[in-house]
Amino acid sequence: GDLKVKERLGIPQQDMPAQDPVVRGGNQCEVALGYTEEQVRLEALRCLQCKNAPCVAGCPVSIDIPSFIQKAAEGEYQASIDIIKESSLLPAICGRVCPQEKQCMEHCTVGKSLKDPMLSVAIGRIERYVADWEREAGKITPPQVGPETGFKVGVVGSGPAGLTAAADLRKAGHQVEIFEAFHKPGGVMIYGIPEFRLPKAIVEQEIATLEAMGVKIHLNFLIGRTRTIDDLLNKDGFDAIFIGSGAGLPKFMSIEGENLVGVFSANEYLTRSNLMKAYDKQRVDTPIYPSEKVAVIGGGNVAMDAARMALRLGAKEVNVVYRRTREEMPARAEEVDHAIEEGIIFHFLHNPTRIIGDEQGKVCALEVQRYELGEPDDSGRRRPVAIPGSEYQIPMDTVIPALGNVSNPLIRQTTKELETNKWGNILVDDENRSKMDRVYAGGDIVLGAATVILAMGEGRRAAAAITKDLTSGRWG
Amino acid sequence: MNTIIEKTRLSEDVYKMVFQAPYIAEARKAGQFLIIQLDTDFGERIPLTIADADEQAGTITIIFQAVGKTTRMLGDLNQGDSIANVLGPLGTPTDIRRVGTVVCVGGGIGVAPLHPIVQAYKQAGNKVITIMGARNKDLLILEEEMRAHSDEVIICTDDGSYGRKALVTQPLKELCEQGIVDEVTAIGPPIMMKFCAETTRPFGVHTMVSLNTIMVDGTGMCGGCRVTVGDETKFVCVDGPEFDAHLVDFDNMMLRQKAYKEQEQHADHACNIGLDVRTPQGGTK
Ligand SMILES: Cc1cc2nc3c(=O)[nH]c(=O)nc-3n(C[C@H](O)[C@H](O)[C@H](O)COP(=O)(O)OP(=O)(O)OC[C@H]3O[C@@H](n4cnc5c(N)ncnc54)[C@H](O)[C@@H]3O)c2cc1C
Ligand SMILES: Cc1cc2nc3c(=O)[nH]c(=O)nc-3n(C[C@H](O)[C@H](O)[C@H](O)COP(=O)(O)OP(=O)(O)OC[C@H]3O[C@@H](n4cnc5c(N)ncnc54)[C@H](O)[C@@H]3O)c2cc1C
Ligand code: SF4
Ligand code: SF4
Ligand code: FES
Ligand SMILES: [Mg+2]
């Protein structure tokens, strides 16, 4: 029979099964193993099926959360995943990497009654379950492609924004060609987010589906160099272009010693280890620096990934240095918990002041300064204030700044008509049209470093606008 | 794609390869380079300069020295084989203007990246004096090509087996003393570029060098290629590869270049003793 609200609230949130922290420190395999069928049914029963569904407002692509959870509770997994796919193209990915506690789960009635968004219905875990169920059962079928329209659309970049735009554009019947700078498609999902958080096979499956739909992918193709946006429009016959080139330019701290041997941007460190698979030392040619004592600077997902990767590559001690406190960390809560379980050491309210090198120009120590929390700043967070004279040095052989990324200027420099803001993000209207005719943009190149689900949502919106504009004859 | 049309051995371990890459052949300018990778799953990404291009034929030329695992594997490829991944053209093209008399200095394999620059300076109407250096006569490459595009060629060898027995900095200094030099471009081992910079500095002659830092993506994404230029940090793959020689911190650059020395030697060794020999297209031999 039907459960009462009280009974539903009485079901404890199902723990995510995970690899043992000691074991996983030595491998690249996924940490979170996914719910069992029994767990997913129980977790789905926790959902109160709220009439106003506040959770939906927290999801950037407005997935019909109560409906898909209802179907999961009934064991109707195909129906469940079909509901999700009406709104999201990459559920196996978003179920894993969305910062749920700040999105759908933040608004969930269950979490509100238990006074902790972490105790909300584990929406992402259920989403992951049904998406994995579909993939593992071999039930993924490429979406139906509409009748050919004769239009040809180019997509720059193969991250979540580009892949989503490509899928929707192809579904609408346009010919679609993706241009990707790297030798493998997938964007940050391939080169940045590690295997232990997002198995590459999942991303590869999404790309295989796109290719099965007839989307053509040109790898090793750098727009702005190999060919410009103008070339694509004027020489190669593209009717419209979507730019989803991401935010790929690493920020450094501008402190002394930043160019010493042993200082790597998180992008470099993660690209070497993920895309280039440097962890597979016996088989691959790309080297990775041998580290004993590592300091990662920053508190976001990028910092957590770099720190946990360093641990897996054999570092004896991994430190995270962060200016604020645990509460302000922008990283997903689950990743911080996992990092702590794995033995990563956190230095909150600390900030690096300089990096010290030995006579061979290699890092040998990091100088840090203590901070305390002062008055709240514009964002409402209490501002960290340096404590004068509190500097001290920690011996260290590797320093990895993970301070986020800004946009790569290449496309902007080679496409005169595009307009950007002072951070280099492309300016678009509310349907993702840039200031240049026939050119649209979305994802991190528009939002600044954001999230997979937001990038996906932007790709969808732009694709819809492109189809609308092409078929309405807006561009003549 | 990227099919090798022609392969020539220029000296004991220096190869010239011409391969198909029509988009790159069309877009490239002097001073730009490529990133190549020989195996999509296991290979590393390495930068090589575009030494020449034929837009009509849709081909580009690379000239490289087999110094380690990847360049040796590349040298083992033959006509008809193809290079798995080629990205380019990368980097900011050389700023070629008509300035008067230009001295182009190339040391060792640095003569290869210098070749398109010499060509472009000449085409822009400059008087070009080329100084080429090598350890001995057998290691000297592209002499004929350089003569074809230069007004004057000065050859130096370390052992005196050909041309002058001198370091390239000697004739460079003499030309500066004559007061006829408007601009210098020097490409070669970092230590050579550093000394060329020191040679021209007292004369205040504007000098450019092309830096060969370690790279991964070649698009400005990783920051691995960064160097200190004046008070600033620059990314060689996008801001360069050419910089004002008088501002470059060569000592830091040379240290950074050796960051992976041990692992590189291990990789090369493993390759030579056949423990893990893979064909460039993947799979195991
Ligand atoms: C280490 C790391 C961890 C992260 N963790 C999370 C997480 O847990 N959850 C989450 O939601 N988000 C996370 N993010 C953020 C998320 O990955 C990004 O917001 C998202 O990938 C942006 O998607 P995008 O499609 O806009 O760009 P990207 O994923 O950056 O893809 C852009 C693609 O375009 C290519 N490209 C760039 N310029 C050109 C050009 N000129 N020509 C051709 N190709 C080009 C790039 O090579 C790249 O493949 C993380 C980011 C990083 C770096
Ligand atoms: C912009 C640029 C243009 C270049 N053009 C040429 C050229 O035209 N012809 C030529 O012969 N060489 C050129 N080089 C150098 C060439 O990239 C290296 O010789 C090559 O990477 C060596 O790789 P390996 O595996 O064979 O040798 P390894 O034994 O792995 O390395 C030998 C040395 O090469 C350098 N090196 C290694 N990996 C890289 C990397 N990923 N990126 C850059 N340097 C690396 C290091 O200093 C290393 O110590 C260029 C380098 C740069 C940056
Ligand atoms: S896509 Fe992300 S935000 Fe939306 S429901 Fe799924 S996990 Fe929540
Ligand atoms: S808010 Fe929570 S409980 Fe309510 S429908 Fe959404 S997931 Fe279910
Ligand atoms: S090689 Fe990565 S930024 Fe230059
Ligand atoms: Mg190598």
PDB file of N, CA and C in Angstrom, chain A residues 181-184 191 220-222 225-227 235 248-250 252 258-261 263-265 267-268 271-272 276-277 280 282-290 360-361 408, chain B residues 23 26-27 32 37 40-45 69 85-92 214 216-217 219-224 226-228 233 235 252 255-256 259-260 263 276 278:
ATOM      1  N   ALA A 181      39.946  20.297 -30.667  1.00  0.00           N
ATOM      2  CA  ALA A 181      41.389  20.506 -30.700  1.00  0.00           C
ATOM      3  C   ALA A 181      42.170  19.256 -30.283  1.00  0.00           C
ATOM      4  N   PHE A 182      41.668  18.551 -29.305  1.00  0.00           N
ATOM      5  CA  PHE A 182      42.392  17.383 -28.794  1.00  0.00           C
ATOM      6  C   PHE A 182      42.230  16.159 -29.685  1.00  0.00           C
ATOM      7  N   HIS A 183      43.002  15.123 -29.366  1.00  0.00           N
ATOM      8  CA  HIS A 183      42.937  13.879 -30.139  1.00  0.00           C
ATOM      9  C   HIS A 183      41.825  12.961 -29.645  1.00  0.00           C
ATOM     10  N   LYS A 184      41.140  13.372 -28.580  1.00  0.00           N
ATOM     11  CA  LYS A 184      39.972  12.606 -28.124  1.00  0.00           C
ATOM     12  C   LYS A 184      38.849  13.577 -27.785  1.00  0.00           C
ATOM     13  N   TYR A 191      39.553  15.092 -20.315  1.00  0.00           N
ATOM     14  CA  TYR A 191      40.914  15.463 -19.919  1.00  0.00           C
ATOM     15  C   TYR A 191      41.033  15.949 -18.475  1.00  0.00           C
ATOM     16  N   ASN A 220      41.846  16.913 -33.607  1.00  0.00           N
ATOM     17  CA  ASN A 220      43.083  17.636 -33.941  1.00  0.00           C
ATOM     18  C   ASN A 220      42.784  18.824 -34.848  1.00  0.00           C
ATOM     19  N   PHE A 221      41.766  19.545 -34.518  1.00  0.00           N
ATOM     20  CA  PHE A 221      41.330  20.650 -35.371  1.00  0.00           C
ATOM     21  C   PHE A 221      41.093  21.864 -34.477  1.00  0.00           C
ATOM     22  N   LEU A 222      41.982  22.833 -34.568  1.00  0.00           N
ATOM     23  CA  LEU A 222      41.918  23.983 -33.670  1.00  0.00           C
ATOM     24  C   LEU A 222      41.303  25.176 -34.403  1.00  0.00           C
ATOM     25  N   ARG A 225      43.086  28.496 -35.657  1.00  0.00           N
ATOM     26  CA  ARG A 225      44.402  28.197 -36.229  1.00  0.00           C
ATOM     27  C   ARG A 225      44.295  27.316 -37.475  1.00  0.00           C
ATOM     28  N   THR A 226      43.759  26.105 -37.304  1.00  0.00           N
ATOM     29  CA  THR A 226      43.638  25.221 -38.465  1.00  0.00           C
ATOM     30  C   THR A 226      42.691  25.873 -39.475  1.00  0.00           C
ATOM     31  N   ARG A 227      41.641  26.462 -38.958  1.00  0.00           N
ATOM     32  CA  ARG A 227      40.650  27.169 -39.747  1.00  0.00           C
ATOM     33  C   ARG A 227      39.976  28.157 -38.791  1.00  0.00           C
ATOM     34  N   LYS A 235      34.052  29.752 -46.418  1.00  0.00           N
ATOM     35  CA  LYS A 235      34.699  28.844 -47.376  1.00  0.00           C
ATOM     36  C   LYS A 235      34.090  27.443 -47.332  1.00  0.00           C
ATOM     37  N   GLY A 248      39.418  27.143 -20.777  1.00  0.00           N
ATOM     38  CA  GLY A 248      40.596  26.288 -20.637  1.00  0.00           C
ATOM     39  C   GLY A 248      41.905  26.973 -20.331  1.00  0.00           C
ATOM     40  N   LEU A 249      41.879  28.163 -19.760  1.00  0.00           N
ATOM     41  CA  LEU A 249      43.156  28.854 -19.524  1.00  0.00           C
ATOM     42  C   LEU A 249      43.422  28.908 -18.020  1.00  0.00           C
ATOM     43  N   PRO A 250      44.466  28.191 -17.549  1.00  0.00           N
ATOM     44  CA  PRO A 250      44.661  28.093 -16.104  1.00  0.00           C
ATOM     45  C   PRO A 250      45.121  29.414 -15.482  1.00  0.00           C
ATOM     46  N   PHE A 252      47.160  31.393 -12.552  1.00  0.00           N
ATOM     47  CA  PHE A 252      48.245  31.184 -11.602  1.00  0.00           C
ATOM     48  C   PHE A 252      48.120  32.237 -10.510  1.00  0.00           C
ATOM     49  N   GLU A 258      56.779  30.584  -8.957  1.00  0.00           N
ATOM     50  CA  GLU A 258      55.738  29.836  -9.645  1.00  0.00           C
ATOM     51  C   GLU A 258      56.229  29.078 -10.876  1.00  0.00           C
ATOM     52  N   ASN A 259      57.391  29.464 -11.407  1.00  0.00           N
ATOM     53  CA  ASN A 259      57.896  28.763 -12.585  1.00  0.00           C
ATOM     54  C   ASN A 259      59.007  27.774 -12.248  1.00  0.00           C
ATOM     55  N   LEU A 260      59.141  27.448 -10.952  1.00  0.00           N
ATOM     56  CA  LEU A 260      60.136  26.446 -10.569  1.00  0.00           C
ATOM     57  C   LEU A 260      59.728  25.078 -11.099  1.00  0.00           C
ATOM     58  N   VAL A 261      60.705  24.189 -11.198  1.00  0.00           N
ATOM     59  CA  VAL A 261      60.399  22.810 -11.594  1.00  0.00           C
ATOM     60  C   VAL A 261      59.639  22.159 -10.427  1.00  0.00           C
ATOM     61  N   VAL A 263      56.197  22.857 -10.164  1.00  0.00           N
ATOM     62  CA  VAL A 263      54.932  23.595 -10.068  1.00  0.00           C
ATOM     63  C   VAL A 263      54.138  23.313 -11.350  1.00  0.00           C
ATOM     64  N   PHE A 264      52.940  22.797 -11.188  1.00  0.00           N
ATOM     65  CA  PHE A 264      52.101  22.451 -12.341  1.00  0.00           C
ATOM     66  C   PHE A 264      50.717  23.025 -12.145  1.00  0.00           C
ATOM     67  N   SER A 265      50.121  23.543 -13.211  1.00  0.00           N
ATOM     68  CA  SER A 265      48.712  23.904 -13.109  1.00  0.00           C
ATOM     69  C   SER A 265      47.942  22.594 -12.968  1.00  0.00           C
ATOM     70  N   ASN A 267      45.400  21.833 -14.531  1.00  0.00           N
ATOM     71  CA  ASN A 267      45.098  21.394 -15.894  1.00  0.00           C
ATOM     72  C   ASN A 267      46.206  20.500 -16.445  1.00  0.00           C
ATOM     73  N   GLU A 268      47.442  20.951 -16.272  1.00  0.00           N
ATOM     74  CA  GLU A 268      48.541  20.146 -16.805  1.00  0.00           C
ATOM     75  C   GLU A 268      48.611  18.799 -16.090  1.00  0.00           C
ATOM     76  N   THR A 271      45.642  16.672 -17.131  1.00  0.00           N
ATOM     77  CA  THR A 271      45.706  16.258 -18.529  1.00  0.00           C
ATOM     78  C   THR A 271      46.740  15.143 -18.698  1.00  0.00           C
ATOM     79  N   ARG A 272      47.892  15.332 -18.083  1.00  0.00           N
ATOM     80  CA  ARG A 272      48.901  14.271 -18.165  1.00  0.00           C
ATOM     81  C   ARG A 272      48.345  12.968 -17.610  1.00  0.00           C
ATOM     82  N   MET A 276      46.242  11.691 -21.071  1.00  0.00           N
ATOM     83  CA  MET A 276      47.457  11.032 -21.541  1.00  0.00           C
ATOM     84  C   MET A 276      47.764   9.763 -20.744  1.00  0.00           C
ATOM     85  N   LYS A 277      46.959   9.480 -19.723  1.00  0.00           N
ATOM     86  CA  LYS A 277      47.065   8.243 -18.919  1.00  0.00           C
ATOM     87  C   LYS A 277      48.449   8.008 -18.314  1.00  0.00           C
ATOM     88  N   ASP A 280      49.543   5.040 -16.095  1.00  0.00           N
ATOM     89  CA  ASP A 280      49.869   3.723 -16.647  1.00  0.00           C
ATOM     90  C   ASP A 280      51.334   3.740 -17.070  1.00  0.00           C
ATOM     91  N   GLN A 282      53.899   1.868 -17.219  1.00  0.00           N
ATOM     92  CA  GLN A 282      54.559   0.848 -18.034  1.00  0.00           C
ATOM     93  C   GLN A 282      54.236   1.004 -19.512  1.00  0.00           C
ATOM     94  N   ARG A 283      53.069   1.527 -19.804  1.00  0.00           N
ATOM     95  CA  ARG A 283      52.634   1.504 -21.199  1.00  0.00           C
ATOM     96  C   ARG A 283      52.652   2.847 -21.920  1.00  0.00           C
ATOM     97  N   VAL A 284      52.482   3.936 -21.191  1.00  0.00           N
ATOM     98  CA  VAL A 284      52.355   5.202 -21.915  1.00  0.00           C
ATOM     99  C   VAL A 284      53.649   6.001 -21.904  1.00  0.00           C
ATOM    100  N   ASP A 285      53.770   6.896 -22.867  1.00  0.00           N
ATOM    101  CA  ASP A 285      54.998   7.658 -23.039  1.00  0.00           C
ATOM    102  C   ASP A 285      54.999   8.996 -22.309  1.00  0.00           C
ATOM    103  N   THR A 286      53.826   9.494 -21.911  1.00  0.00           N
ATOM    104  CA  THR A 286      53.780  10.808 -21.269  1.00  0.00           C
ATOM    105  C   THR A 286      54.232  10.693 -19.819  1.00  0.00           C
ATOM    106  N   PRO A 287      55.280  11.412 -19.456  1.00  0.00           N
ATOM    107  CA  PRO A 287      55.767  11.295 -18.078  1.00  0.00           C
ATOM    108  C   PRO A 287      54.949  12.135 -17.096  1.00  0.00           C
ATOM    109  N   ILE A 288      55.017  11.766 -15.836  1.00  0.00           N
ATOM    110  CA  ILE A 288      54.415  12.587 -14.784  1.00  0.00           C
ATOM    111  C   ILE A 288      55.470  12.752 -13.696  1.00  0.00           C
ATOM    112  N   TYR A 289      55.467  13.902 -13.071  1.00  0.00           N
ATOM    113  CA  TYR A 289      56.514  14.227 -12.091  1.00  0.00           C
ATOM    114  C   TYR A 289      56.407  13.303 -10.881  1.00  0.00           C
ATOM    115  N   PRO A 290      57.515  12.722 -10.450  1.00  0.00           N
ATOM    116  CA  PRO A 290      57.451  11.860  -9.265  1.00  0.00           C
ATOM    117  C   PRO A 290      57.413  12.715  -8.000  1.00  0.00           C
ATOM    118  N   GLN A 360      68.893  23.454  -7.696  1.00  0.00           N
ATOM    119  CA  GLN A 360      68.596  22.956  -9.051  1.00  0.00           C
ATOM    120  C   GLN A 360      67.293  23.523  -9.615  1.00  0.00           C
ATOM    121  N   GLY A 361      66.769  24.528  -8.944  1.00  0.00           N
ATOM    122  CA  GLY A 361      65.549  25.145  -9.457  1.00  0.00           C
ATOM    123  C   GLY A 361      64.303  24.321  -9.221  1.00  0.00           C
ATOM    124  N   ASN A 408      40.023  30.808 -23.063  1.00  0.00           N
ATOM    125  CA  ASN A 408      41.134  30.858 -23.999  1.00  0.00           C
ATOM    126  C   ASN A 408      40.845  31.929 -25.055  1.00  0.00           C
TER     127      ASN A 408
ATOM    128  N   TYR B  23      44.871  21.326 -44.707  1.00  0.00           N
ATOM    129  CA  TYR B  23      44.442  22.521 -43.967  1.00  0.00           C
ATOM    130  C   TYR B  23      45.635  23.252 -43.365  1.00  0.00           C
ATOM    131  N   GLU B  26      47.705  25.080 -45.882  1.00  0.00           N
ATOM    132  CA  GLU B  26      47.063  26.320 -46.316  1.00  0.00           C
ATOM    133  C   GLU B  26      47.196  27.429 -45.272  1.00  0.00           C
ATOM    134  N   ALA B  27      47.086  27.075 -44.006  1.00  0.00           N
ATOM    135  CA  ALA B  27      46.995  28.098 -42.963  1.00  0.00           C
ATOM    136  C   ALA B  27      48.333  28.527 -42.376  1.00  0.00           C
ATOM    137  N   GLN B  32      55.536  28.879 -37.167  1.00  0.00           N
ATOM    138  CA  GLN B  32      54.520  28.065 -36.486  1.00  0.00           C
ATOM    139  C   GLN B  32      54.928  26.596 -36.408  1.00  0.00           C
ATOM    140  N   GLN B  37      51.269  13.176 -32.355  1.00  0.00           N
ATOM    141  CA  GLN B  37      51.178  12.049 -31.430  1.00  0.00           C
ATOM    142  C   GLN B  37      51.095  10.794 -32.290  1.00  0.00           C
ATOM    143  N   THR B  40      47.205   7.082 -30.378  1.00  0.00           N
ATOM    144  CA  THR B  40      46.150   7.820 -29.692  1.00  0.00           C
ATOM    145  C   THR B  40      45.991   7.425 -28.232  1.00  0.00           C
ATOM    146  N   ASP B  41      46.269   6.184 -27.892  1.00  0.00           N
ATOM    147  CA  ASP B  41      46.091   5.784 -26.496  1.00  0.00           C
ATOM    148  C   ASP B  41      47.354   5.868 -25.663  1.00  0.00           C
ATOM    149  N   PHE B  42      48.497   5.555 -26.268  1.00  0.00           N
ATOM    150  CA  PHE B  42      49.705   5.437 -25.456  1.00  0.00           C
ATOM    151  C   PHE B  42      50.760   6.499 -25.753  1.00  0.00           C
ATOM    152  N   GLY B  43      50.641   7.155 -26.895  1.00  0.00           N
ATOM    153  CA  GLY B  43      51.690   8.076 -27.312  1.00  0.00           C
ATOM    154  C   GLY B  43      51.694   9.377 -26.536  1.00  0.00           C
ATOM    155  N   GLU B  44      52.828  10.095 -26.577  1.00  0.00           N
ATOM    156  CA  GLU B  44      52.869  11.427 -25.985  1.00  0.00           C
ATOM    157  C   GLU B  44      52.729  12.455 -27.100  1.00  0.00           C
ATOM    158  N   ARG B  45      52.410  13.669 -26.713  1.00  0.00           N
ATOM    159  CA  ARG B  45      52.256  14.755 -27.678  1.00  0.00           C
ATOM    160  C   ARG B  45      53.564  15.532 -27.707  1.00  0.00           C
ATOM    161  N   LYS B  69      62.393   8.609 -27.296  1.00  0.00           N
ATOM    162  CA  LYS B  69      61.469   7.568 -27.723  1.00  0.00           C
ATOM    163  C   LYS B  69      60.550   8.003 -28.874  1.00  0.00           C
ATOM    164  N   ASN B  85      48.073  11.482 -35.135  1.00  0.00           N
ATOM    165  CA  ASN B  85      47.468  12.764 -34.778  1.00  0.00           C
ATOM    166  C   ASN B  85      48.414  13.916 -35.071  1.00  0.00           C
ATOM    167  N   VAL B  86      47.921  14.906 -35.794  1.00  0.00           N
ATOM    168  CA  VAL B  86      48.710  16.101 -36.098  1.00  0.00           C
ATOM    169  C   VAL B  86      47.819  17.315 -35.882  1.00  0.00           C
ATOM    170  N   LEU B  87      48.245  18.211 -35.003  1.00  0.00           N
ATOM    171  CA  LEU B  87      47.475  19.426 -34.713  1.00  0.00           C
ATOM    172  C   LEU B  87      48.292  20.644 -35.127  1.00  0.00           C
ATOM    173  N   GLY B  88      47.672  21.563 -35.835  1.00  0.00           N
ATOM    174  CA  GLY B  88      48.413  22.767 -36.190  1.00  0.00           C
ATOM    175  C   GLY B  88      47.640  23.640 -37.166  1.00  0.00           C
ATOM    176  N   PRO B  89      48.188  24.734 -37.617  1.00  0.00           N
ATOM    177  CA  PRO B  89      49.475  25.271 -37.175  1.00  0.00           C
ATOM    178  C   PRO B  89      49.314  25.988 -35.826  1.00  0.00           C
ATOM    179  N   LEU B  90      50.300  25.847 -34.950  1.00  0.00           N
ATOM    180  CA  LEU B  90      50.204  26.424 -33.617  1.00  0.00           C
ATOM    181  C   LEU B  90      51.207  27.554 -33.432  1.00  0.00           C
ATOM    182  N   GLY B  91      50.938  28.381 -32.452  1.00  0.00           N
ATOM    183  CA  GLY B  91      51.852  29.464 -32.115  1.00  0.00           C
ATOM    184  C   GLY B  91      51.604  30.706 -32.943  1.00  0.00           C
ATOM    185  N   THR B  92      52.180  31.797 -32.482  1.00  0.00           N
ATOM    186  CA  THR B  92      52.063  33.077 -33.178  1.00  0.00           C
ATOM    187  C   THR B  92      53.120  33.136 -34.271  1.00  0.00           C
ATOM    188  N   ILE B 214      58.882  22.273 -22.854  1.00  0.00           N
ATOM    189  CA  ILE B 214      58.060  21.060 -22.868  1.00  0.00           C
ATOM    190  C   ILE B 214      56.588  21.444 -23.018  1.00  0.00           C
ATOM    191  N   VAL B 216      52.338  20.098 -23.763  1.00  0.00           N
ATOM    192  CA  VAL B 216      51.371  19.004 -23.748  1.00  0.00           C
ATOM    193  C   VAL B 216      50.306  19.267 -24.814  1.00  0.00           C
ATOM    194  N   ASP B 217      49.457  20.267 -24.575  1.00  0.00           N
ATOM    195  CA  ASP B 217      48.352  20.511 -25.511  1.00  0.00           C
ATOM    196  C   ASP B 217      48.766  21.420 -26.666  1.00  0.00           C
ATOM    197  N   THR B 219      47.897  24.512 -26.909  1.00  0.00           N
ATOM    198  CA  THR B 219      46.817  25.461 -27.195  1.00  0.00           C
ATOM    199  C   THR B 219      46.594  26.481 -26.078  1.00  0.00           C
ATOM    200  N   GLY B 220      47.456  26.493 -25.074  1.00  0.00           N
ATOM    201  CA  GLY B 220      47.287  27.461 -23.988  1.00  0.00           C
ATOM    202  C   GLY B 220      46.492  26.928 -22.814  1.00  0.00           C
ATOM    203  N   MET B 221      46.248  25.623 -22.772  1.00  0.00           N
ATOM    204  CA  MET B 221      45.358  25.057 -21.765  1.00  0.00           C
ATOM    205  C   MET B 221      46.085  24.590 -20.521  1.00  0.00           C
ATOM    206  N   CYS B 222      47.352  24.154 -20.646  1.00  0.00           N
ATOM    207  CA  CYS B 222      47.986  23.493 -19.495  1.00  0.00           C
ATOM    208  C   CYS B 222      49.001  24.364 -18.776  1.00  0.00           C
ATOM    209  N   GLY B 223      49.617  25.298 -19.459  1.00  0.00           N
ATOM    210  CA  GLY B 223      50.616  26.134 -18.796  1.00  0.00           C
ATOM    211  C   GLY B 223      51.957  25.439 -18.601  1.00  0.00           C
ATOM    212  N   GLY B 224      52.099  24.226 -19.100  1.00  0.00           N
ATOM    213  CA  GLY B 224      53.351  23.495 -18.928  1.00  0.00           C
ATOM    214  C   GLY B 224      54.516  24.138 -19.661  1.00  0.00           C
ATOM    215  N   ARG B 226      55.266  27.260 -19.848  1.00  0.00           N
ATOM    216  CA  ARG B 226      55.474  28.655 -19.471  1.00  0.00           C
ATOM    217  C   ARG B 226      56.946  28.988 -19.222  1.00  0.00           C
ATOM    218  N   VAL B 227      57.277  30.232 -19.533  1.00  0.00           N
ATOM    219  CA  VAL B 227      58.630  30.754 -19.327  1.00  0.00           C
ATOM    220  C   VAL B 227      58.516  32.138 -18.708  1.00  0.00           C
ATOM    221  N   THR B 228      59.625  32.568 -18.107  1.00  0.00           N
ATOM    222  CA  THR B 228      59.659  33.913 -17.562  1.00  0.00           C
ATOM    223  C   THR B 228      60.288  34.825 -18.608  1.00  0.00           C
ATOM    224  N   THR B 233      55.045  35.976 -16.899  1.00  0.00           N
ATOM    225  CA  THR B 233      55.005  34.580 -17.286  1.00  0.00           C
ATOM    226  C   THR B 233      54.292  34.499 -18.623  1.00  0.00           C
ATOM    227  N   PHE B 235      53.151  31.867 -22.053  1.00  0.00           N
ATOM    228  CA  PHE B 235      52.981  30.502 -22.535  1.00  0.00           C
ATOM    229  C   PHE B 235      53.613  30.420 -23.929  1.00  0.00           C
ATOM    230  N   ASN B 252      66.143  29.421 -16.019  1.00  0.00           N
ATOM    231  CA  ASN B 252      64.927  28.755 -15.562  1.00  0.00           C
ATOM    232  C   ASN B 252      64.377  27.837 -16.657  1.00  0.00           C
ATOM    233  N   LEU B 255      66.264  24.562 -16.882  1.00  0.00           N
ATOM    234  CA  LEU B 255      65.930  23.649 -15.784  1.00  0.00           C
ATOM    235  C   LEU B 255      64.584  22.982 -16.035  1.00  0.00           C
ATOM    236  N   ARG B 256      63.630  23.785 -16.491  1.00  0.00           N
ATOM    237  CA  ARG B 256      62.291  23.221 -16.731  1.00  0.00           C
ATOM    238  C   ARG B 256      62.307  22.170 -17.847  1.00  0.00           C
ATOM    239  N   ALA B 259      62.931  18.609 -16.663  1.00  0.00           N
ATOM    240  CA  ALA B 259      62.081  18.141 -15.563  1.00  0.00           C
ATOM    241  C   ALA B 259      61.815  16.642 -15.602  1.00  0.00           C
ATOM    242  N   TYR B 260      61.773  16.068 -16.781  1.00  0.00           N
ATOM    243  CA  TYR B 260      61.391  14.644 -16.884  1.00  0.00           C
ATOM    244  C   TYR B 260      62.540  13.771 -17.389  1.00  0.00           C
ATOM    245  N   GLN B 263      62.560   9.953 -16.442  1.00  0.00           N
ATOM    246  CA  GLN B 263      61.496   9.142 -17.049  1.00  0.00           C
ATOM    247  C   GLN B 263      61.706   8.999 -18.551  1.00  0.00           C
ATOM    248  N   ASP B 276      58.846  -3.377 -24.652  1.00  0.00           N
ATOM    249  CA  ASP B 276      57.489  -2.904 -24.869  1.00  0.00           C
ATOM    250  C   ASP B 276      57.439  -2.178 -26.206  1.00  0.00           C
ATOM    251  N   ARG B 278      55.894  -1.113 -29.476  1.00  0.00           N
ATOM    252  CA  ARG B 278      54.588  -1.020 -30.104  1.00  0.00           C
ATOM    253  C   ARG B 278      54.733  -0.405 -31.478  1.00  0.00           C
TER     254      ARG B 278
END
